[in-house]
Amino acid sequence: MAQSFYITTPIYYVNDVPHIGHAYTTIAADVLARYKRLKGYDVFFLTGLDEHGQKVQQAAAKGGIPPQAHCDKLAPQFQELWKRLNISNDDFVRTTEPRHKTVVQRTLQALYDKKEIYQASYTGWYCTFDERFWTEKDVVGGLCPDCKRPLDQLSETNYFFKMSKYQDWLVTYINEHPDFIRPRARRNEVLGFLQKPLEDLSISRPKSRLSWGIELPFDANYVTYVWFDALVNYISIPGYLTDEPRFHTWWPADFHLIGKDILTTHTVYWSTMLKALGLEPPKAVFAHGWWTVSGEKMSKSRGNVVDPNAMVAEFGIDAFRYFLLREVPFGQDGDFSREAFIGRINSELANDLGNLLSRTLTMIERYGDGKVPEPGEPSAMDNLLQQTAVKLLGTELDVHLNNLEFNRALEVILGLVQLANQYIDRSAPWNLAKKAEDRGRLNTVLYNVAETLRFLCLALAPFMPHAAEEMKRQLGLMLNFSKPLLSAEITWGGVLPGTEIAKGTALFPRIDTTKSQGESRVDQQQPGTPTPPMSSAGGEGQISIDDFRKVALKVGLVAAAERVPKSTKLLKLQVDIGTEKRQIVAGLGAKYSPEEMVGKRVVIVANLKPAKLMGVESQGMVLAAGDLEVSALLTTLEDVPPGSTIK
Ligand SMILES: [Zn+2]
């Protein structure tokens, strides 16, 4: 029987519409779920909604509708977003569903019968406006720390779970299970919290002040505290108390993915509840960080809440999934900015990955008659490419994903993309195609790149399911991603010679950065345009002389040149155009070294809107000849002064 893998997201509190934080946890869980399925695991991926509690009751009251109607209105917004983001969850729980409520009540009854729950009266500072108690240490001058209104000293009788008695057990458990709470900083945080005496947990709310919840089975005057209700979803849905064999195939869960703000509830409350029930804690609770937006805290009042729907509409599903997991190590805080987002798409997805696919297919079309050729004997360079690909799928991806290092996993994938691009540049198939005696070598090169793309397609499938499907289709591969494709040994040579390719539109078109926010245009006319010198003027239609005059062409003298870090192609040039010096980023690096460029006279487009390439501003474009690759720089026959007009 296949190994099981059970992963959860928190059930999201349904007091508002979904934002980037919800999408982040859910996408991360989806990548793991998809990866484990590809590895041959039986996967249960659970997400859903927390529909009870005070905030839901308040939000509903504000909207003038009953709480259930409020939940019914918001639930589809989450469900539709997950569908849109290609989330492959196996179930979706709503805590107002009878299948969950029944188990919560039976769990409460079981704990009550075991004397793990008792009734006691509690005296504290109560804010009538916020409808909540504050502890002595929170209160300053008798005022509510939240709304600053005067507080009342109030006595209330509630039910308490004997959490305190499990304190020592929990500390020992955490110490003996270093992988239980992750990352390490969060584990230390919980151990720090547990240095203070743990109090018993109030698990009820009198209906007189909160009616929207699950009624206690042993006292109809109370509803269940929302956290007690919510946490039970992790066991109620896989079948606790209703389908024990099924429950035990999934429990204990492999991962609870959570945001760091709900760490205590998931490690302290939840583990002690499970212990009292005689159940094991989850194998791992992993708390990720928070997103700021352009350096600022995300909040409704600042109006900077990132709406995943808007991001997807503008940039596409896979680009969004990729960015969230690529930008920041999972577990740390991250910053979301449009600039960083567009930078990643343009450099890594359009320039590197998209271009690799597009140039490979173009060459197979041109030199292989649209079919993947038969490879010959491998060279040392071929072996390096092959070994890197095999290592990626064989070990690296597994290590990084099991440690939830999504960014590292994407880094090694991107490393293979870059290696394949360099392999093409160094092999120069366009030169091999010129001589009949190089035909065998040309075929080997084309085959190796196509095979590398098959490995990339498999490695990227959990992250970008749609792009992987599209890569597969264009490469003519017969992969079925719903099968455990990674369970067998990954061997080189999976692409069959003779496979017919089907070149399509660009996988990740470049995003035009000259447009203002919300208008960024995905440039469909120039699929996979790799770097500025190779951009063509677009359509084949004729233009008037006036159209041509709109382009300011000038002679420039290259005063300085250096490589753009992490780019194999881009050079950063300082170009003297007589009246001023311009910084221009040009894709000449594969053909010319920075040293060769200094002192060269070049032809530049001087009135191009500035754009950023891999984060470096470019104030113009250097002209060069070449179809797939730069083959020659444009210059002048005589030495004319910099700034001379070209007409
Ligand atoms: Zn208050």
XYZ file of C-alpha atoms and ligand atoms in Angstrom:
648
model
C 0.000 0.000 0.000
C 1.152 3.461 -0.777
C 2.384 5.666 2.026
C -0.075 8.288 3.214
C 0.505 12.015 3.425
C -1.933 14.293 5.227
C -1.482 18.045 4.934
C -3.682 20.889 6.111
C -3.967 24.657 5.893
C -5.636 26.527 8.723
C -9.352 26.844 8.212
C -9.671 30.505 7.324
C -11.790 32.797 9.409
C -14.706 33.837 7.287
C -15.059 37.420 8.521
C -13.603 38.837 5.320
C -12.673 38.024 1.714
C -9.475 36.052 0.954
C -6.173 37.913 0.631
C -2.563 37.110 -0.246
C -1.893 35.528 3.164
C -4.613 32.912 2.636
C -3.360 32.254 -0.881
C 0.221 31.844 0.341
C -0.462 29.037 2.824
C -2.834 27.307 0.456
C -0.455 27.410 -2.523
C 2.397 26.071 -0.370
C 0.211 23.178 0.811
C -0.874 22.530 -2.770
C 2.712 22.297 -4.027
C 3.527 19.715 -1.355
C 0.327 17.778 -2.018
C 0.993 17.701 -5.769
C 4.620 16.735 -5.250
C 3.738 13.867 -2.907
C 1.111 12.576 -5.346
C 3.738 12.603 -8.109
C 5.983 10.602 -5.759
C 3.261 7.979 -5.363
C 1.851 8.898 -1.948
C -1.823 8.680 -1.050
C -2.505 12.307 -0.237
C -5.223 13.946 1.809
C -5.084 17.719 1.469
C -7.598 19.550 3.640
C -8.517 23.225 3.727
C -11.710 25.050 4.637
C -13.391 27.737 6.676
C -13.856 28.601 10.312
C -17.398 29.930 10.367
C -18.217 30.397 14.050
C -17.318 32.973 16.667
C -17.713 36.576 17.606
C -16.105 38.205 14.570
C -18.343 36.294 12.174
C -21.387 37.194 14.265
C -20.339 40.860 14.224
C -19.557 40.944 10.506
C -22.964 39.390 9.784
C -24.741 41.874 12.068
C -22.955 44.723 10.317
C -24.219 43.427 6.986
C -27.716 43.006 8.454
C -27.915 39.291 7.658
C -27.951 36.119 9.786
C -24.485 34.595 10.449
C -25.142 31.514 8.325
C -26.169 33.669 5.378
C -22.983 35.690 5.846
C -20.904 32.489 5.724
C -22.815 31.182 2.723
C -22.056 34.431 0.939
C -18.316 34.371 1.654
C -17.559 30.653 1.349
C -17.792 30.610 -2.481
C -15.234 33.428 -2.668
C -12.695 31.108 -1.072
C -13.779 28.039 -2.999
C -13.703 29.850 -6.333
C -10.313 31.381 -5.622
C -8.845 27.964 -4.848
C -10.275 26.594 -8.056
C -8.807 29.515 -9.934
C -5.383 29.052 -8.329
C -5.405 25.362 -9.274
C -5.535 24.214 -5.649
C -5.912 20.439 -5.524
C -7.495 20.069 -2.071
C -9.240 16.749 -1.435
C -11.849 18.179 0.898
C -13.147 21.546 1.986
C -14.534 21.822 5.493
C -16.966 24.433 6.742
C -17.316 24.271 10.515
C -21.065 24.855 10.319
C -21.489 21.495 8.560
C -23.188 18.738 10.598
C -20.334 16.272 9.868
C -17.991 18.574 11.803
C -20.387 19.835 14.487
C -21.323 16.298 15.543
C -17.676 15.366 16.098
C -16.978 18.568 18.065
C -19.888 17.767 20.376
C -18.847 14.139 20.792
C -15.263 15.236 21.507
C -16.460 17.695 24.166
C -18.659 15.043 25.734
C -15.783 12.560 25.810
C -13.498 15.067 27.553
C -16.290 16.040 29.957
C -16.902 12.392 30.824
C -13.165 11.915 31.436
C -13.282 14.910 33.814
C -10.931 16.864 31.574
C -13.476 19.685 31.510
C -14.866 21.402 34.611
C -17.034 24.393 35.416
C -15.698 27.381 37.311
C -16.391 31.017 37.768
C -13.946 33.548 36.498
C -13.546 37.181 37.438
C -11.909 39.553 35.042
C -12.039 42.896 33.266
C -14.764 42.913 30.651
C -15.207 45.354 27.764
C -18.879 45.465 26.835
C -18.139 47.162 23.514
C -15.596 44.578 22.365
C -17.396 41.772 24.200
C -14.230 40.327 25.629
C -12.304 39.781 28.835
C -8.881 41.234 29.493
C -6.392 39.914 31.999
C -5.022 42.116 34.781
C -1.677 42.609 33.022
C -3.314 43.965 29.822
C -5.359 46.624 31.580
C -3.949 50.106 32.077
C -5.886 52.537 34.317
C -9.093 50.504 34.118
C -9.425 51.110 30.355
C -9.786 48.642 27.474
C -6.434 48.303 25.675
C -8.308 48.143 22.352
C -11.057 50.763 22.428
C -9.970 52.707 25.531
C -13.473 52.524 27.039
C -13.857 51.927 30.810
C -13.933 48.240 31.742
C -16.257 46.452 34.155
C -15.093 43.894 36.643
C -17.260 40.937 35.809
C -17.722 37.434 37.041
C -18.699 34.753 34.576
C -19.135 31.035 34.939
C -17.531 29.013 32.142
C -16.229 25.581 31.301
C -12.498 24.984 31.395
C -10.263 22.393 29.809
C -7.515 21.158 32.161
C -4.716 22.340 29.893
C -2.332 23.188 32.747
C -1.855 19.572 33.738
C -0.223 18.793 30.366
C 2.405 21.514 30.570
C 5.297 19.271 31.628
C 4.364 16.590 29.135
C 4.276 19.176 26.317
C 7.674 20.671 27.167
C 9.206 17.188 27.175
C 7.456 16.279 23.930
C 8.726 19.391 22.136
C 12.250 18.771 23.397
C 12.196 15.163 22.264
C 10.720 15.948 18.826
C 12.904 18.611 17.211
C 10.869 18.481 13.970
C 7.498 18.985 15.640
C 7.473 22.801 15.619
C 9.212 24.469 12.689
C 11.143 26.516 11.842
C 13.448 26.433 14.868
C 12.743 30.052 15.873
C 9.053 29.180 16.313
C 9.918 26.149 18.402
C 11.968 28.349 20.715
C 9.097 30.808 20.878
C 6.728 28.097 22.098
C 9.252 26.776 24.611
C 9.635 30.355 25.877
C 5.871 30.678 26.237
C 5.822 27.424 28.203
C 8.274 28.764 30.772
C 5.369 30.622 32.396
C 2.716 28.540 34.150
C 0.088 27.354 31.686
C -3.490 28.193 32.668
C -6.548 26.077 32.039
C -8.397 27.004 28.854
C -11.894 28.454 28.880
C -13.677 26.474 26.173
C -17.174 27.945 26.478
C -18.971 31.234 25.916
C -22.327 31.996 27.539
C -25.023 32.334 24.892
C -26.054 35.599 26.545
C -23.046 37.263 24.920
C -22.241 34.979 21.993
C -24.818 32.779 20.353
C -23.041 31.893 17.078
C -21.275 28.642 17.857
C -21.641 24.948 18.562
C -23.760 24.293 21.652
C -22.056 22.412 24.485
C -23.583 18.928 24.642
C -23.704 19.080 28.448
C -24.976 22.649 28.934
C -27.356 24.327 26.513
C -26.624 27.769 27.947
C -23.199 27.809 26.308
C -21.549 27.565 22.925
C -18.037 26.220 22.274
C -15.067 28.596 22.204
C -14.277 29.105 18.516
C -10.703 27.779 18.689
C -11.733 24.511 20.309
C -14.297 24.070 17.541
C -11.904 25.055 14.735
C -8.945 22.863 15.713
C -11.100 19.751 15.818
C -11.575 20.050 12.024
C -8.187 18.405 11.533
C -9.558 15.167 13.011
C -13.311 15.435 12.380
C -12.943 15.485 8.584
C -10.583 12.481 8.236
C -13.095 10.450 10.268
C -12.384 10.732 13.993
C -15.183 9.005 15.948
C -17.085 8.355 12.731
C -14.746 6.265 10.568
C -11.870 5.037 12.706
C -10.036 2.917 10.058
C -10.022 5.875 7.684
C -9.004 8.219 10.478
C -5.993 6.101 11.345
C -4.738 6.032 7.762
C -4.376 9.824 7.960
C -3.701 10.691 11.580
C -1.263 11.958 12.814
C -1.146 14.629 10.098
C 2.213 15.091 8.370
C 1.977 18.866 8.242
C -0.217 21.589 9.655
C 0.844 24.674 7.693
C -0.044 27.855 9.565
C 0.758 31.561 9.814
C 2.970 32.505 12.721
C 0.111 34.410 14.430
C -1.681 31.168 15.296
C 1.308 29.299 16.638
C 0.165 28.978 20.269
C -3.268 27.650 19.424
C -1.775 25.037 17.081
C 1.024 23.859 19.315
C -0.152 24.404 22.900
C -3.971 24.216 22.785
C -4.151 21.608 20.047
C -1.429 19.249 21.315
C -2.846 19.196 24.843
C -6.387 18.641 23.539
C -5.131 15.693 21.507
C -3.162 14.346 24.463
C -6.290 14.492 26.633
C -8.166 12.578 23.920
C -5.436 9.934 23.818
C -4.324 10.945 20.315
C -0.860 11.716 18.973
C 0.081 15.301 18.084
C 0.587 16.120 14.380
C 4.046 15.195 13.050
C 4.877 18.796 12.228
C 3.451 22.279 12.623
C 5.180 24.682 10.264
C 4.599 28.410 10.770
C 5.345 30.717 7.849
C 5.914 34.453 7.979
C 3.830 37.450 7.011
C 3.719 39.531 3.876
C 4.215 43.252 3.917
C 3.342 45.271 0.833
C 6.098 47.489 -0.559
C 7.608 47.578 2.911
C 4.358 48.411 4.715
C 2.094 46.307 6.879
C -0.874 45.087 4.864
C -4.141 46.468 6.205
C -7.585 47.450 5.042
C -7.192 50.981 6.375
C -4.008 51.530 4.322
C -5.852 50.181 1.314
C -2.870 48.007 0.338
C -4.385 44.557 0.782
C -3.193 42.389 -2.106
C -6.155 40.727 -3.790
C -5.064 37.395 -5.266
C -7.830 37.605 -7.872
C -6.480 40.883 -9.224
C -2.935 39.494 -9.347
C -4.062 36.424 -11.230
C -6.123 38.474 -13.660
C -3.149 40.673 -14.431
C -0.207 38.270 -14.372
C -1.586 34.738 -14.537
C -1.982 31.918 -12.049
C 1.397 30.271 -12.387
C 3.379 33.490 -12.198
C 1.580 34.292 -8.941
C 2.173 30.804 -7.507
C 5.813 30.996 -8.548
C 6.487 34.428 -7.110
C 5.025 33.724 -3.661
C 7.191 30.660 -3.139
C 10.286 31.942 -4.950
C 10.657 35.361 -3.380
C 10.976 34.510 0.311
C 12.167 31.487 2.314
C 9.062 29.801 3.741
C 9.029 30.618 7.433
C 10.402 34.140 7.066
C 8.552 37.397 6.519
C 8.395 38.648 2.962
C 7.644 41.781 1.070
C 5.303 41.936 -1.872
C 5.898 44.591 -4.482
C 4.761 44.801 -8.074
C 8.279 45.698 -9.080
C 9.778 42.564 -7.539
C 6.954 40.469 -8.958
C 7.374 41.777 -12.504
C 11.156 41.502 -12.189
C 10.906 37.805 -11.350
C 8.462 37.078 -14.151
C 10.501 38.924 -16.752
C 13.905 37.612 -15.774
C 13.293 34.090 -14.518
C 10.095 33.010 -16.234
C 10.174 34.940 -19.527
C 13.919 35.368 -20.143
C 15.210 32.142 -18.659
C 12.524 29.444 -18.694
C 10.193 30.745 -21.405
C 13.081 31.552 -23.677
C 14.676 28.134 -23.174
C 11.493 26.415 -24.288
C 10.868 28.799 -27.149
C 14.403 28.730 -28.620
C 14.608 24.944 -28.256
C 11.357 24.434 -30.119
C 12.321 26.966 -32.777
C 15.589 25.131 -33.397
C 13.909 21.722 -33.496
C 11.460 23.167 -36.016
C 14.214 24.708 -38.080
C 16.966 22.127 -37.900
C 15.069 18.953 -37.033
C 11.976 19.324 -39.200
C 9.799 19.615 -36.083
C 10.924 16.291 -34.636
C 13.278 15.576 -31.731
C 16.388 14.104 -33.389
C 18.312 10.978 -32.405
C 21.281 11.826 -30.142
C 24.862 10.658 -30.729
C 27.750 10.063 -28.326
C 27.706 12.455 -25.347
C 30.523 14.926 -24.677
C 31.682 16.148 -21.235
C 29.396 19.141 -21.565
C 26.475 16.822 -22.320
C 27.273 14.724 -19.254
C 27.204 17.762 -16.977
C 23.753 18.743 -18.233
C 22.490 15.195 -17.816
C 23.924 14.752 -14.310
C 22.514 18.077 -13.160
C 19.042 17.144 -14.409
C 19.128 13.702 -12.790
C 20.381 15.108 -9.481
C 17.598 17.688 -9.484
C 14.754 15.183 -9.780
C 16.519 12.362 -7.991
C 17.560 14.106 -4.777
C 17.613 17.893 -4.600
C 13.924 18.514 -5.148
C 13.022 15.906 -2.527
C 15.373 17.285 0.113
C 14.201 20.864 -0.328
C 10.492 20.092 -0.494
C 10.575 17.795 2.540
C 12.148 20.706 4.413
C 9.586 23.128 2.960
C 12.399 25.079 1.294
C 10.288 26.052 -1.686
C 12.602 28.880 -2.672
C 15.625 26.570 -2.651
C 13.761 24.023 -4.756
C 12.932 26.717 -7.309
C 16.505 27.945 -7.184
C 17.904 24.564 -8.231
C 15.255 24.257 -10.935
C 16.248 27.670 -12.244
C 19.881 26.614 -12.070
C 19.131 23.819 -14.529
C 17.274 26.262 -16.798
C 20.305 28.540 -16.841
C 22.683 25.659 -17.425
C 20.610 24.543 -20.408
C 20.640 28.068 -21.836
C 24.422 28.226 -21.468
C 24.672 24.794 -23.057
C 22.836 26.111 -26.103
C 24.945 29.281 -26.243
C 28.192 27.298 -26.057
C 27.082 24.612 -28.493
C 25.854 27.274 -30.961
C 23.493 25.014 -32.926
C 23.056 27.815 -35.500
C 26.725 27.363 -36.410
C 26.550 23.552 -36.338
C 23.651 23.764 -38.797
C 25.927 25.355 -41.397
C 28.111 22.303 -42.016
C 26.968 18.829 -42.980
C 29.731 17.174 -40.923
C 28.358 18.851 -37.738
C 24.919 17.321 -38.239
C 25.446 14.558 -35.658
C 26.583 17.033 -33.028
C 23.628 19.306 -33.792
C 21.212 16.407 -33.281
C 22.795 15.510 -29.941
C 22.542 19.091 -28.716
C 18.892 19.415 -29.728
C 18.034 16.093 -28.122
C 19.754 16.974 -24.846
C 17.938 20.264 -24.523
C 14.568 18.646 -25.236
C 15.296 15.964 -22.628
C 16.357 18.603 -20.092
C 13.031 20.332 -20.683
C 11.255 17.059 -19.860
C 13.015 17.020 -16.475
C 12.109 20.662 -15.934
C 8.515 19.972 -16.850
C 8.315 17.271 -14.139
C 10.103 19.383 -11.541
C 7.881 22.389 -12.190
C 4.589 20.480 -12.276
C 3.834 20.868 -8.529
C 4.624 24.595 -8.629
C 3.097 25.626 -11.928
C 0.626 22.954 -13.012
C -0.701 24.883 -15.985
C 2.727 25.828 -17.354
C 3.878 22.223 -16.958
C 0.889 21.028 -19.001
C 1.650 23.593 -21.672
C 5.372 22.689 -21.759
C 4.404 19.049 -22.055
C 2.035 19.777 -24.921
C 4.523 21.895 -26.847
C 7.273 19.316 -26.350
C 4.957 16.534 -27.521
C 5.468 14.542 -24.295
C 3.111 11.806 -23.135
C 3.140 12.632 -19.420
C 0.092 12.151 -17.235
C 0.580 14.325 -14.171
C -2.119 12.508 -12.230
C 0.135 9.426 -12.228
C 3.041 8.898 -9.801
C 5.601 9.998 -12.376
C 8.385 10.510 -9.870
C 8.011 7.162 -8.122
C 10.098 5.259 -10.636
C 13.761 6.039 -10.989
C 14.215 9.121 -13.082
C 16.459 8.138 -15.953
C 17.909 10.198 -18.729
C 16.538 9.438 -22.140
C 12.779 9.645 -21.610
C 12.119 11.733 -24.697
C 11.787 9.460 -27.689
C 13.666 10.489 -30.826
C 11.103 11.335 -33.472
C 8.729 12.980 -30.987
C 6.834 15.678 -32.814
C 6.853 19.056 -31.137
C 4.041 21.594 -31.271
C 5.421 25.082 -30.741
C 2.784 27.372 -29.311
C 2.524 30.803 -27.770
C 5.078 32.021 -25.260
C 4.900 30.272 -21.907
C 5.543 33.478 -19.966
C 5.371 36.585 -22.120
C 7.383 39.541 -20.870
C 5.446 42.138 -18.919
C 5.661 45.653 -20.248
C 6.982 47.693 -17.333
C 6.360 51.047 -18.960
C 2.635 50.821 -18.240
C 1.288 52.163 -14.972
C -0.159 49.997 -12.215
C -3.087 47.882 -13.242
C -2.335 48.337 -16.929
C 0.725 46.167 -17.219
C 0.424 44.494 -20.521
C 1.595 41.063 -21.272
C 3.335 41.442 -24.601
C 1.825 38.813 -26.859
C 3.411 40.010 -30.076
C 6.951 39.069 -29.222
C 6.821 35.657 -27.619
C 9.893 34.844 -25.637
C 11.752 37.954 -26.789
C 14.878 37.359 -24.830
C 16.712 40.673 -24.644
C 16.360 44.100 -26.174
C 18.857 43.820 -29.043
C 16.836 41.006 -30.497
C 13.488 42.719 -30.312
C 12.061 43.142 -33.766
C 9.817 46.029 -34.752
C 6.821 43.753 -34.574
C 4.497 43.206 -37.513
C 5.506 42.846 -41.145
C 3.290 45.755 -42.216
C 4.799 48.812 -43.921
C 5.379 52.036 -42.023
C 5.579 55.610 -43.275
C 8.742 57.699 -43.159
C 7.080 59.691 -40.369
C 6.710 56.515 -38.347
C 10.376 55.782 -38.902
C 11.384 59.307 -37.842
C 9.746 58.720 -34.471
C 12.677 56.449 -33.639
C 15.680 58.538 -32.576
C 18.758 56.600 -33.709
C 22.129 57.918 -32.572
C 25.755 56.909 -32.533
C 27.019 56.184 -29.029
C 30.506 55.500 -27.710
C 30.747 52.787 -25.073
C 32.653 54.328 -22.148
C 32.320 51.455 -19.665
C 30.848 47.968 -19.604
C 30.250 45.293 -16.985
C 28.176 42.158 -16.662
C 24.804 42.316 -14.928
C 25.177 39.982 -11.906
C 23.534 36.585 -12.288
C 22.892 37.091 -15.989
C 24.763 35.241 -18.681
C 23.653 37.620 -21.389
C 23.120 41.070 -20.040
C 25.818 43.747 -20.124
C 25.426 47.090 -18.387
C 26.911 49.747 -20.660
C 27.676 53.424 -20.055
C 27.209 55.015 -23.449
C 28.343 58.527 -24.367
C 25.839 60.116 -26.785
C 27.480 63.525 -26.937
C 24.993 65.459 -24.854
C 24.872 62.969 -21.986
C 25.861 59.524 -20.781
C 23.236 56.786 -20.886
C 23.112 53.535 -18.951
C 21.944 50.829 -21.323
C 21.412 47.166 -20.548
C 21.987 45.016 -23.619
C 21.826 41.288 -24.254
C 25.274 41.127 -25.817
C 27.051 39.190 -23.073
C 26.999 35.791 -24.731
C 28.778 37.177 -27.787
C 30.948 40.015 -26.433
C 32.917 40.426 -23.220
C 32.678 43.755 -21.334
C 36.329 44.470 -22.261
C 35.601 44.051 -25.982
C 32.726 46.507 -25.757
C 34.623 49.460 -24.275
C 35.563 51.978 -26.965
C 33.107 50.537 -29.518
C 30.815 52.827 -31.484
C 27.268 51.510 -31.300
C 23.906 52.436 -32.749
C 21.310 53.153 -30.118
C 17.608 53.941 -29.948
C 17.789 57.104 -27.875
C 14.106 57.829 -27.268
C 13.006 54.497 -25.842
C 11.139 54.674 -22.544
C 13.458 53.501 -19.731
C 12.831 49.960 -18.529
C 14.327 47.698 -15.901
C 16.080 44.481 -16.839
C 16.885 42.200 -13.912
C 16.475 45.200 -11.678
C 18.885 47.417 -13.652
C 17.572 50.503 -15.415
C 18.139 50.688 -19.144
C 17.814 54.066 -20.874
C 17.836 52.979 -24.465
C 18.575 50.055 -26.733
C 21.706 48.954 -28.551
C 21.112 47.567 -32.029
C 22.550 44.258 -33.130
C 21.946 41.771 -35.907
C 20.862 38.221 -35.214
C 17.867 35.987 -35.269
C 17.952 33.664 -32.273
C 21.221 34.974 -30.902
C 23.234 38.139 -31.327
C 25.620 37.504 -34.189
C 26.938 41.020 -34.887
C 26.881 44.430 -33.293
C 25.875 47.397 -35.489
C 28.525 50.086 -35.803
C 29.606 52.847 -38.207
C 32.174 52.487 -40.938
C 33.984 55.727 -40.031
C 34.633 57.127 -36.573
C 31.906 59.750 -36.189
C 31.449 61.802 -32.995
C 29.146 60.346 -30.326
C 25.623 61.710 -30.634
C 25.637 61.791 -34.464
C 22.153 61.300 -35.814
C 21.356 58.264 -37.913
C 18.789 58.716 -40.627
Zn -12.997 47.713 24.332
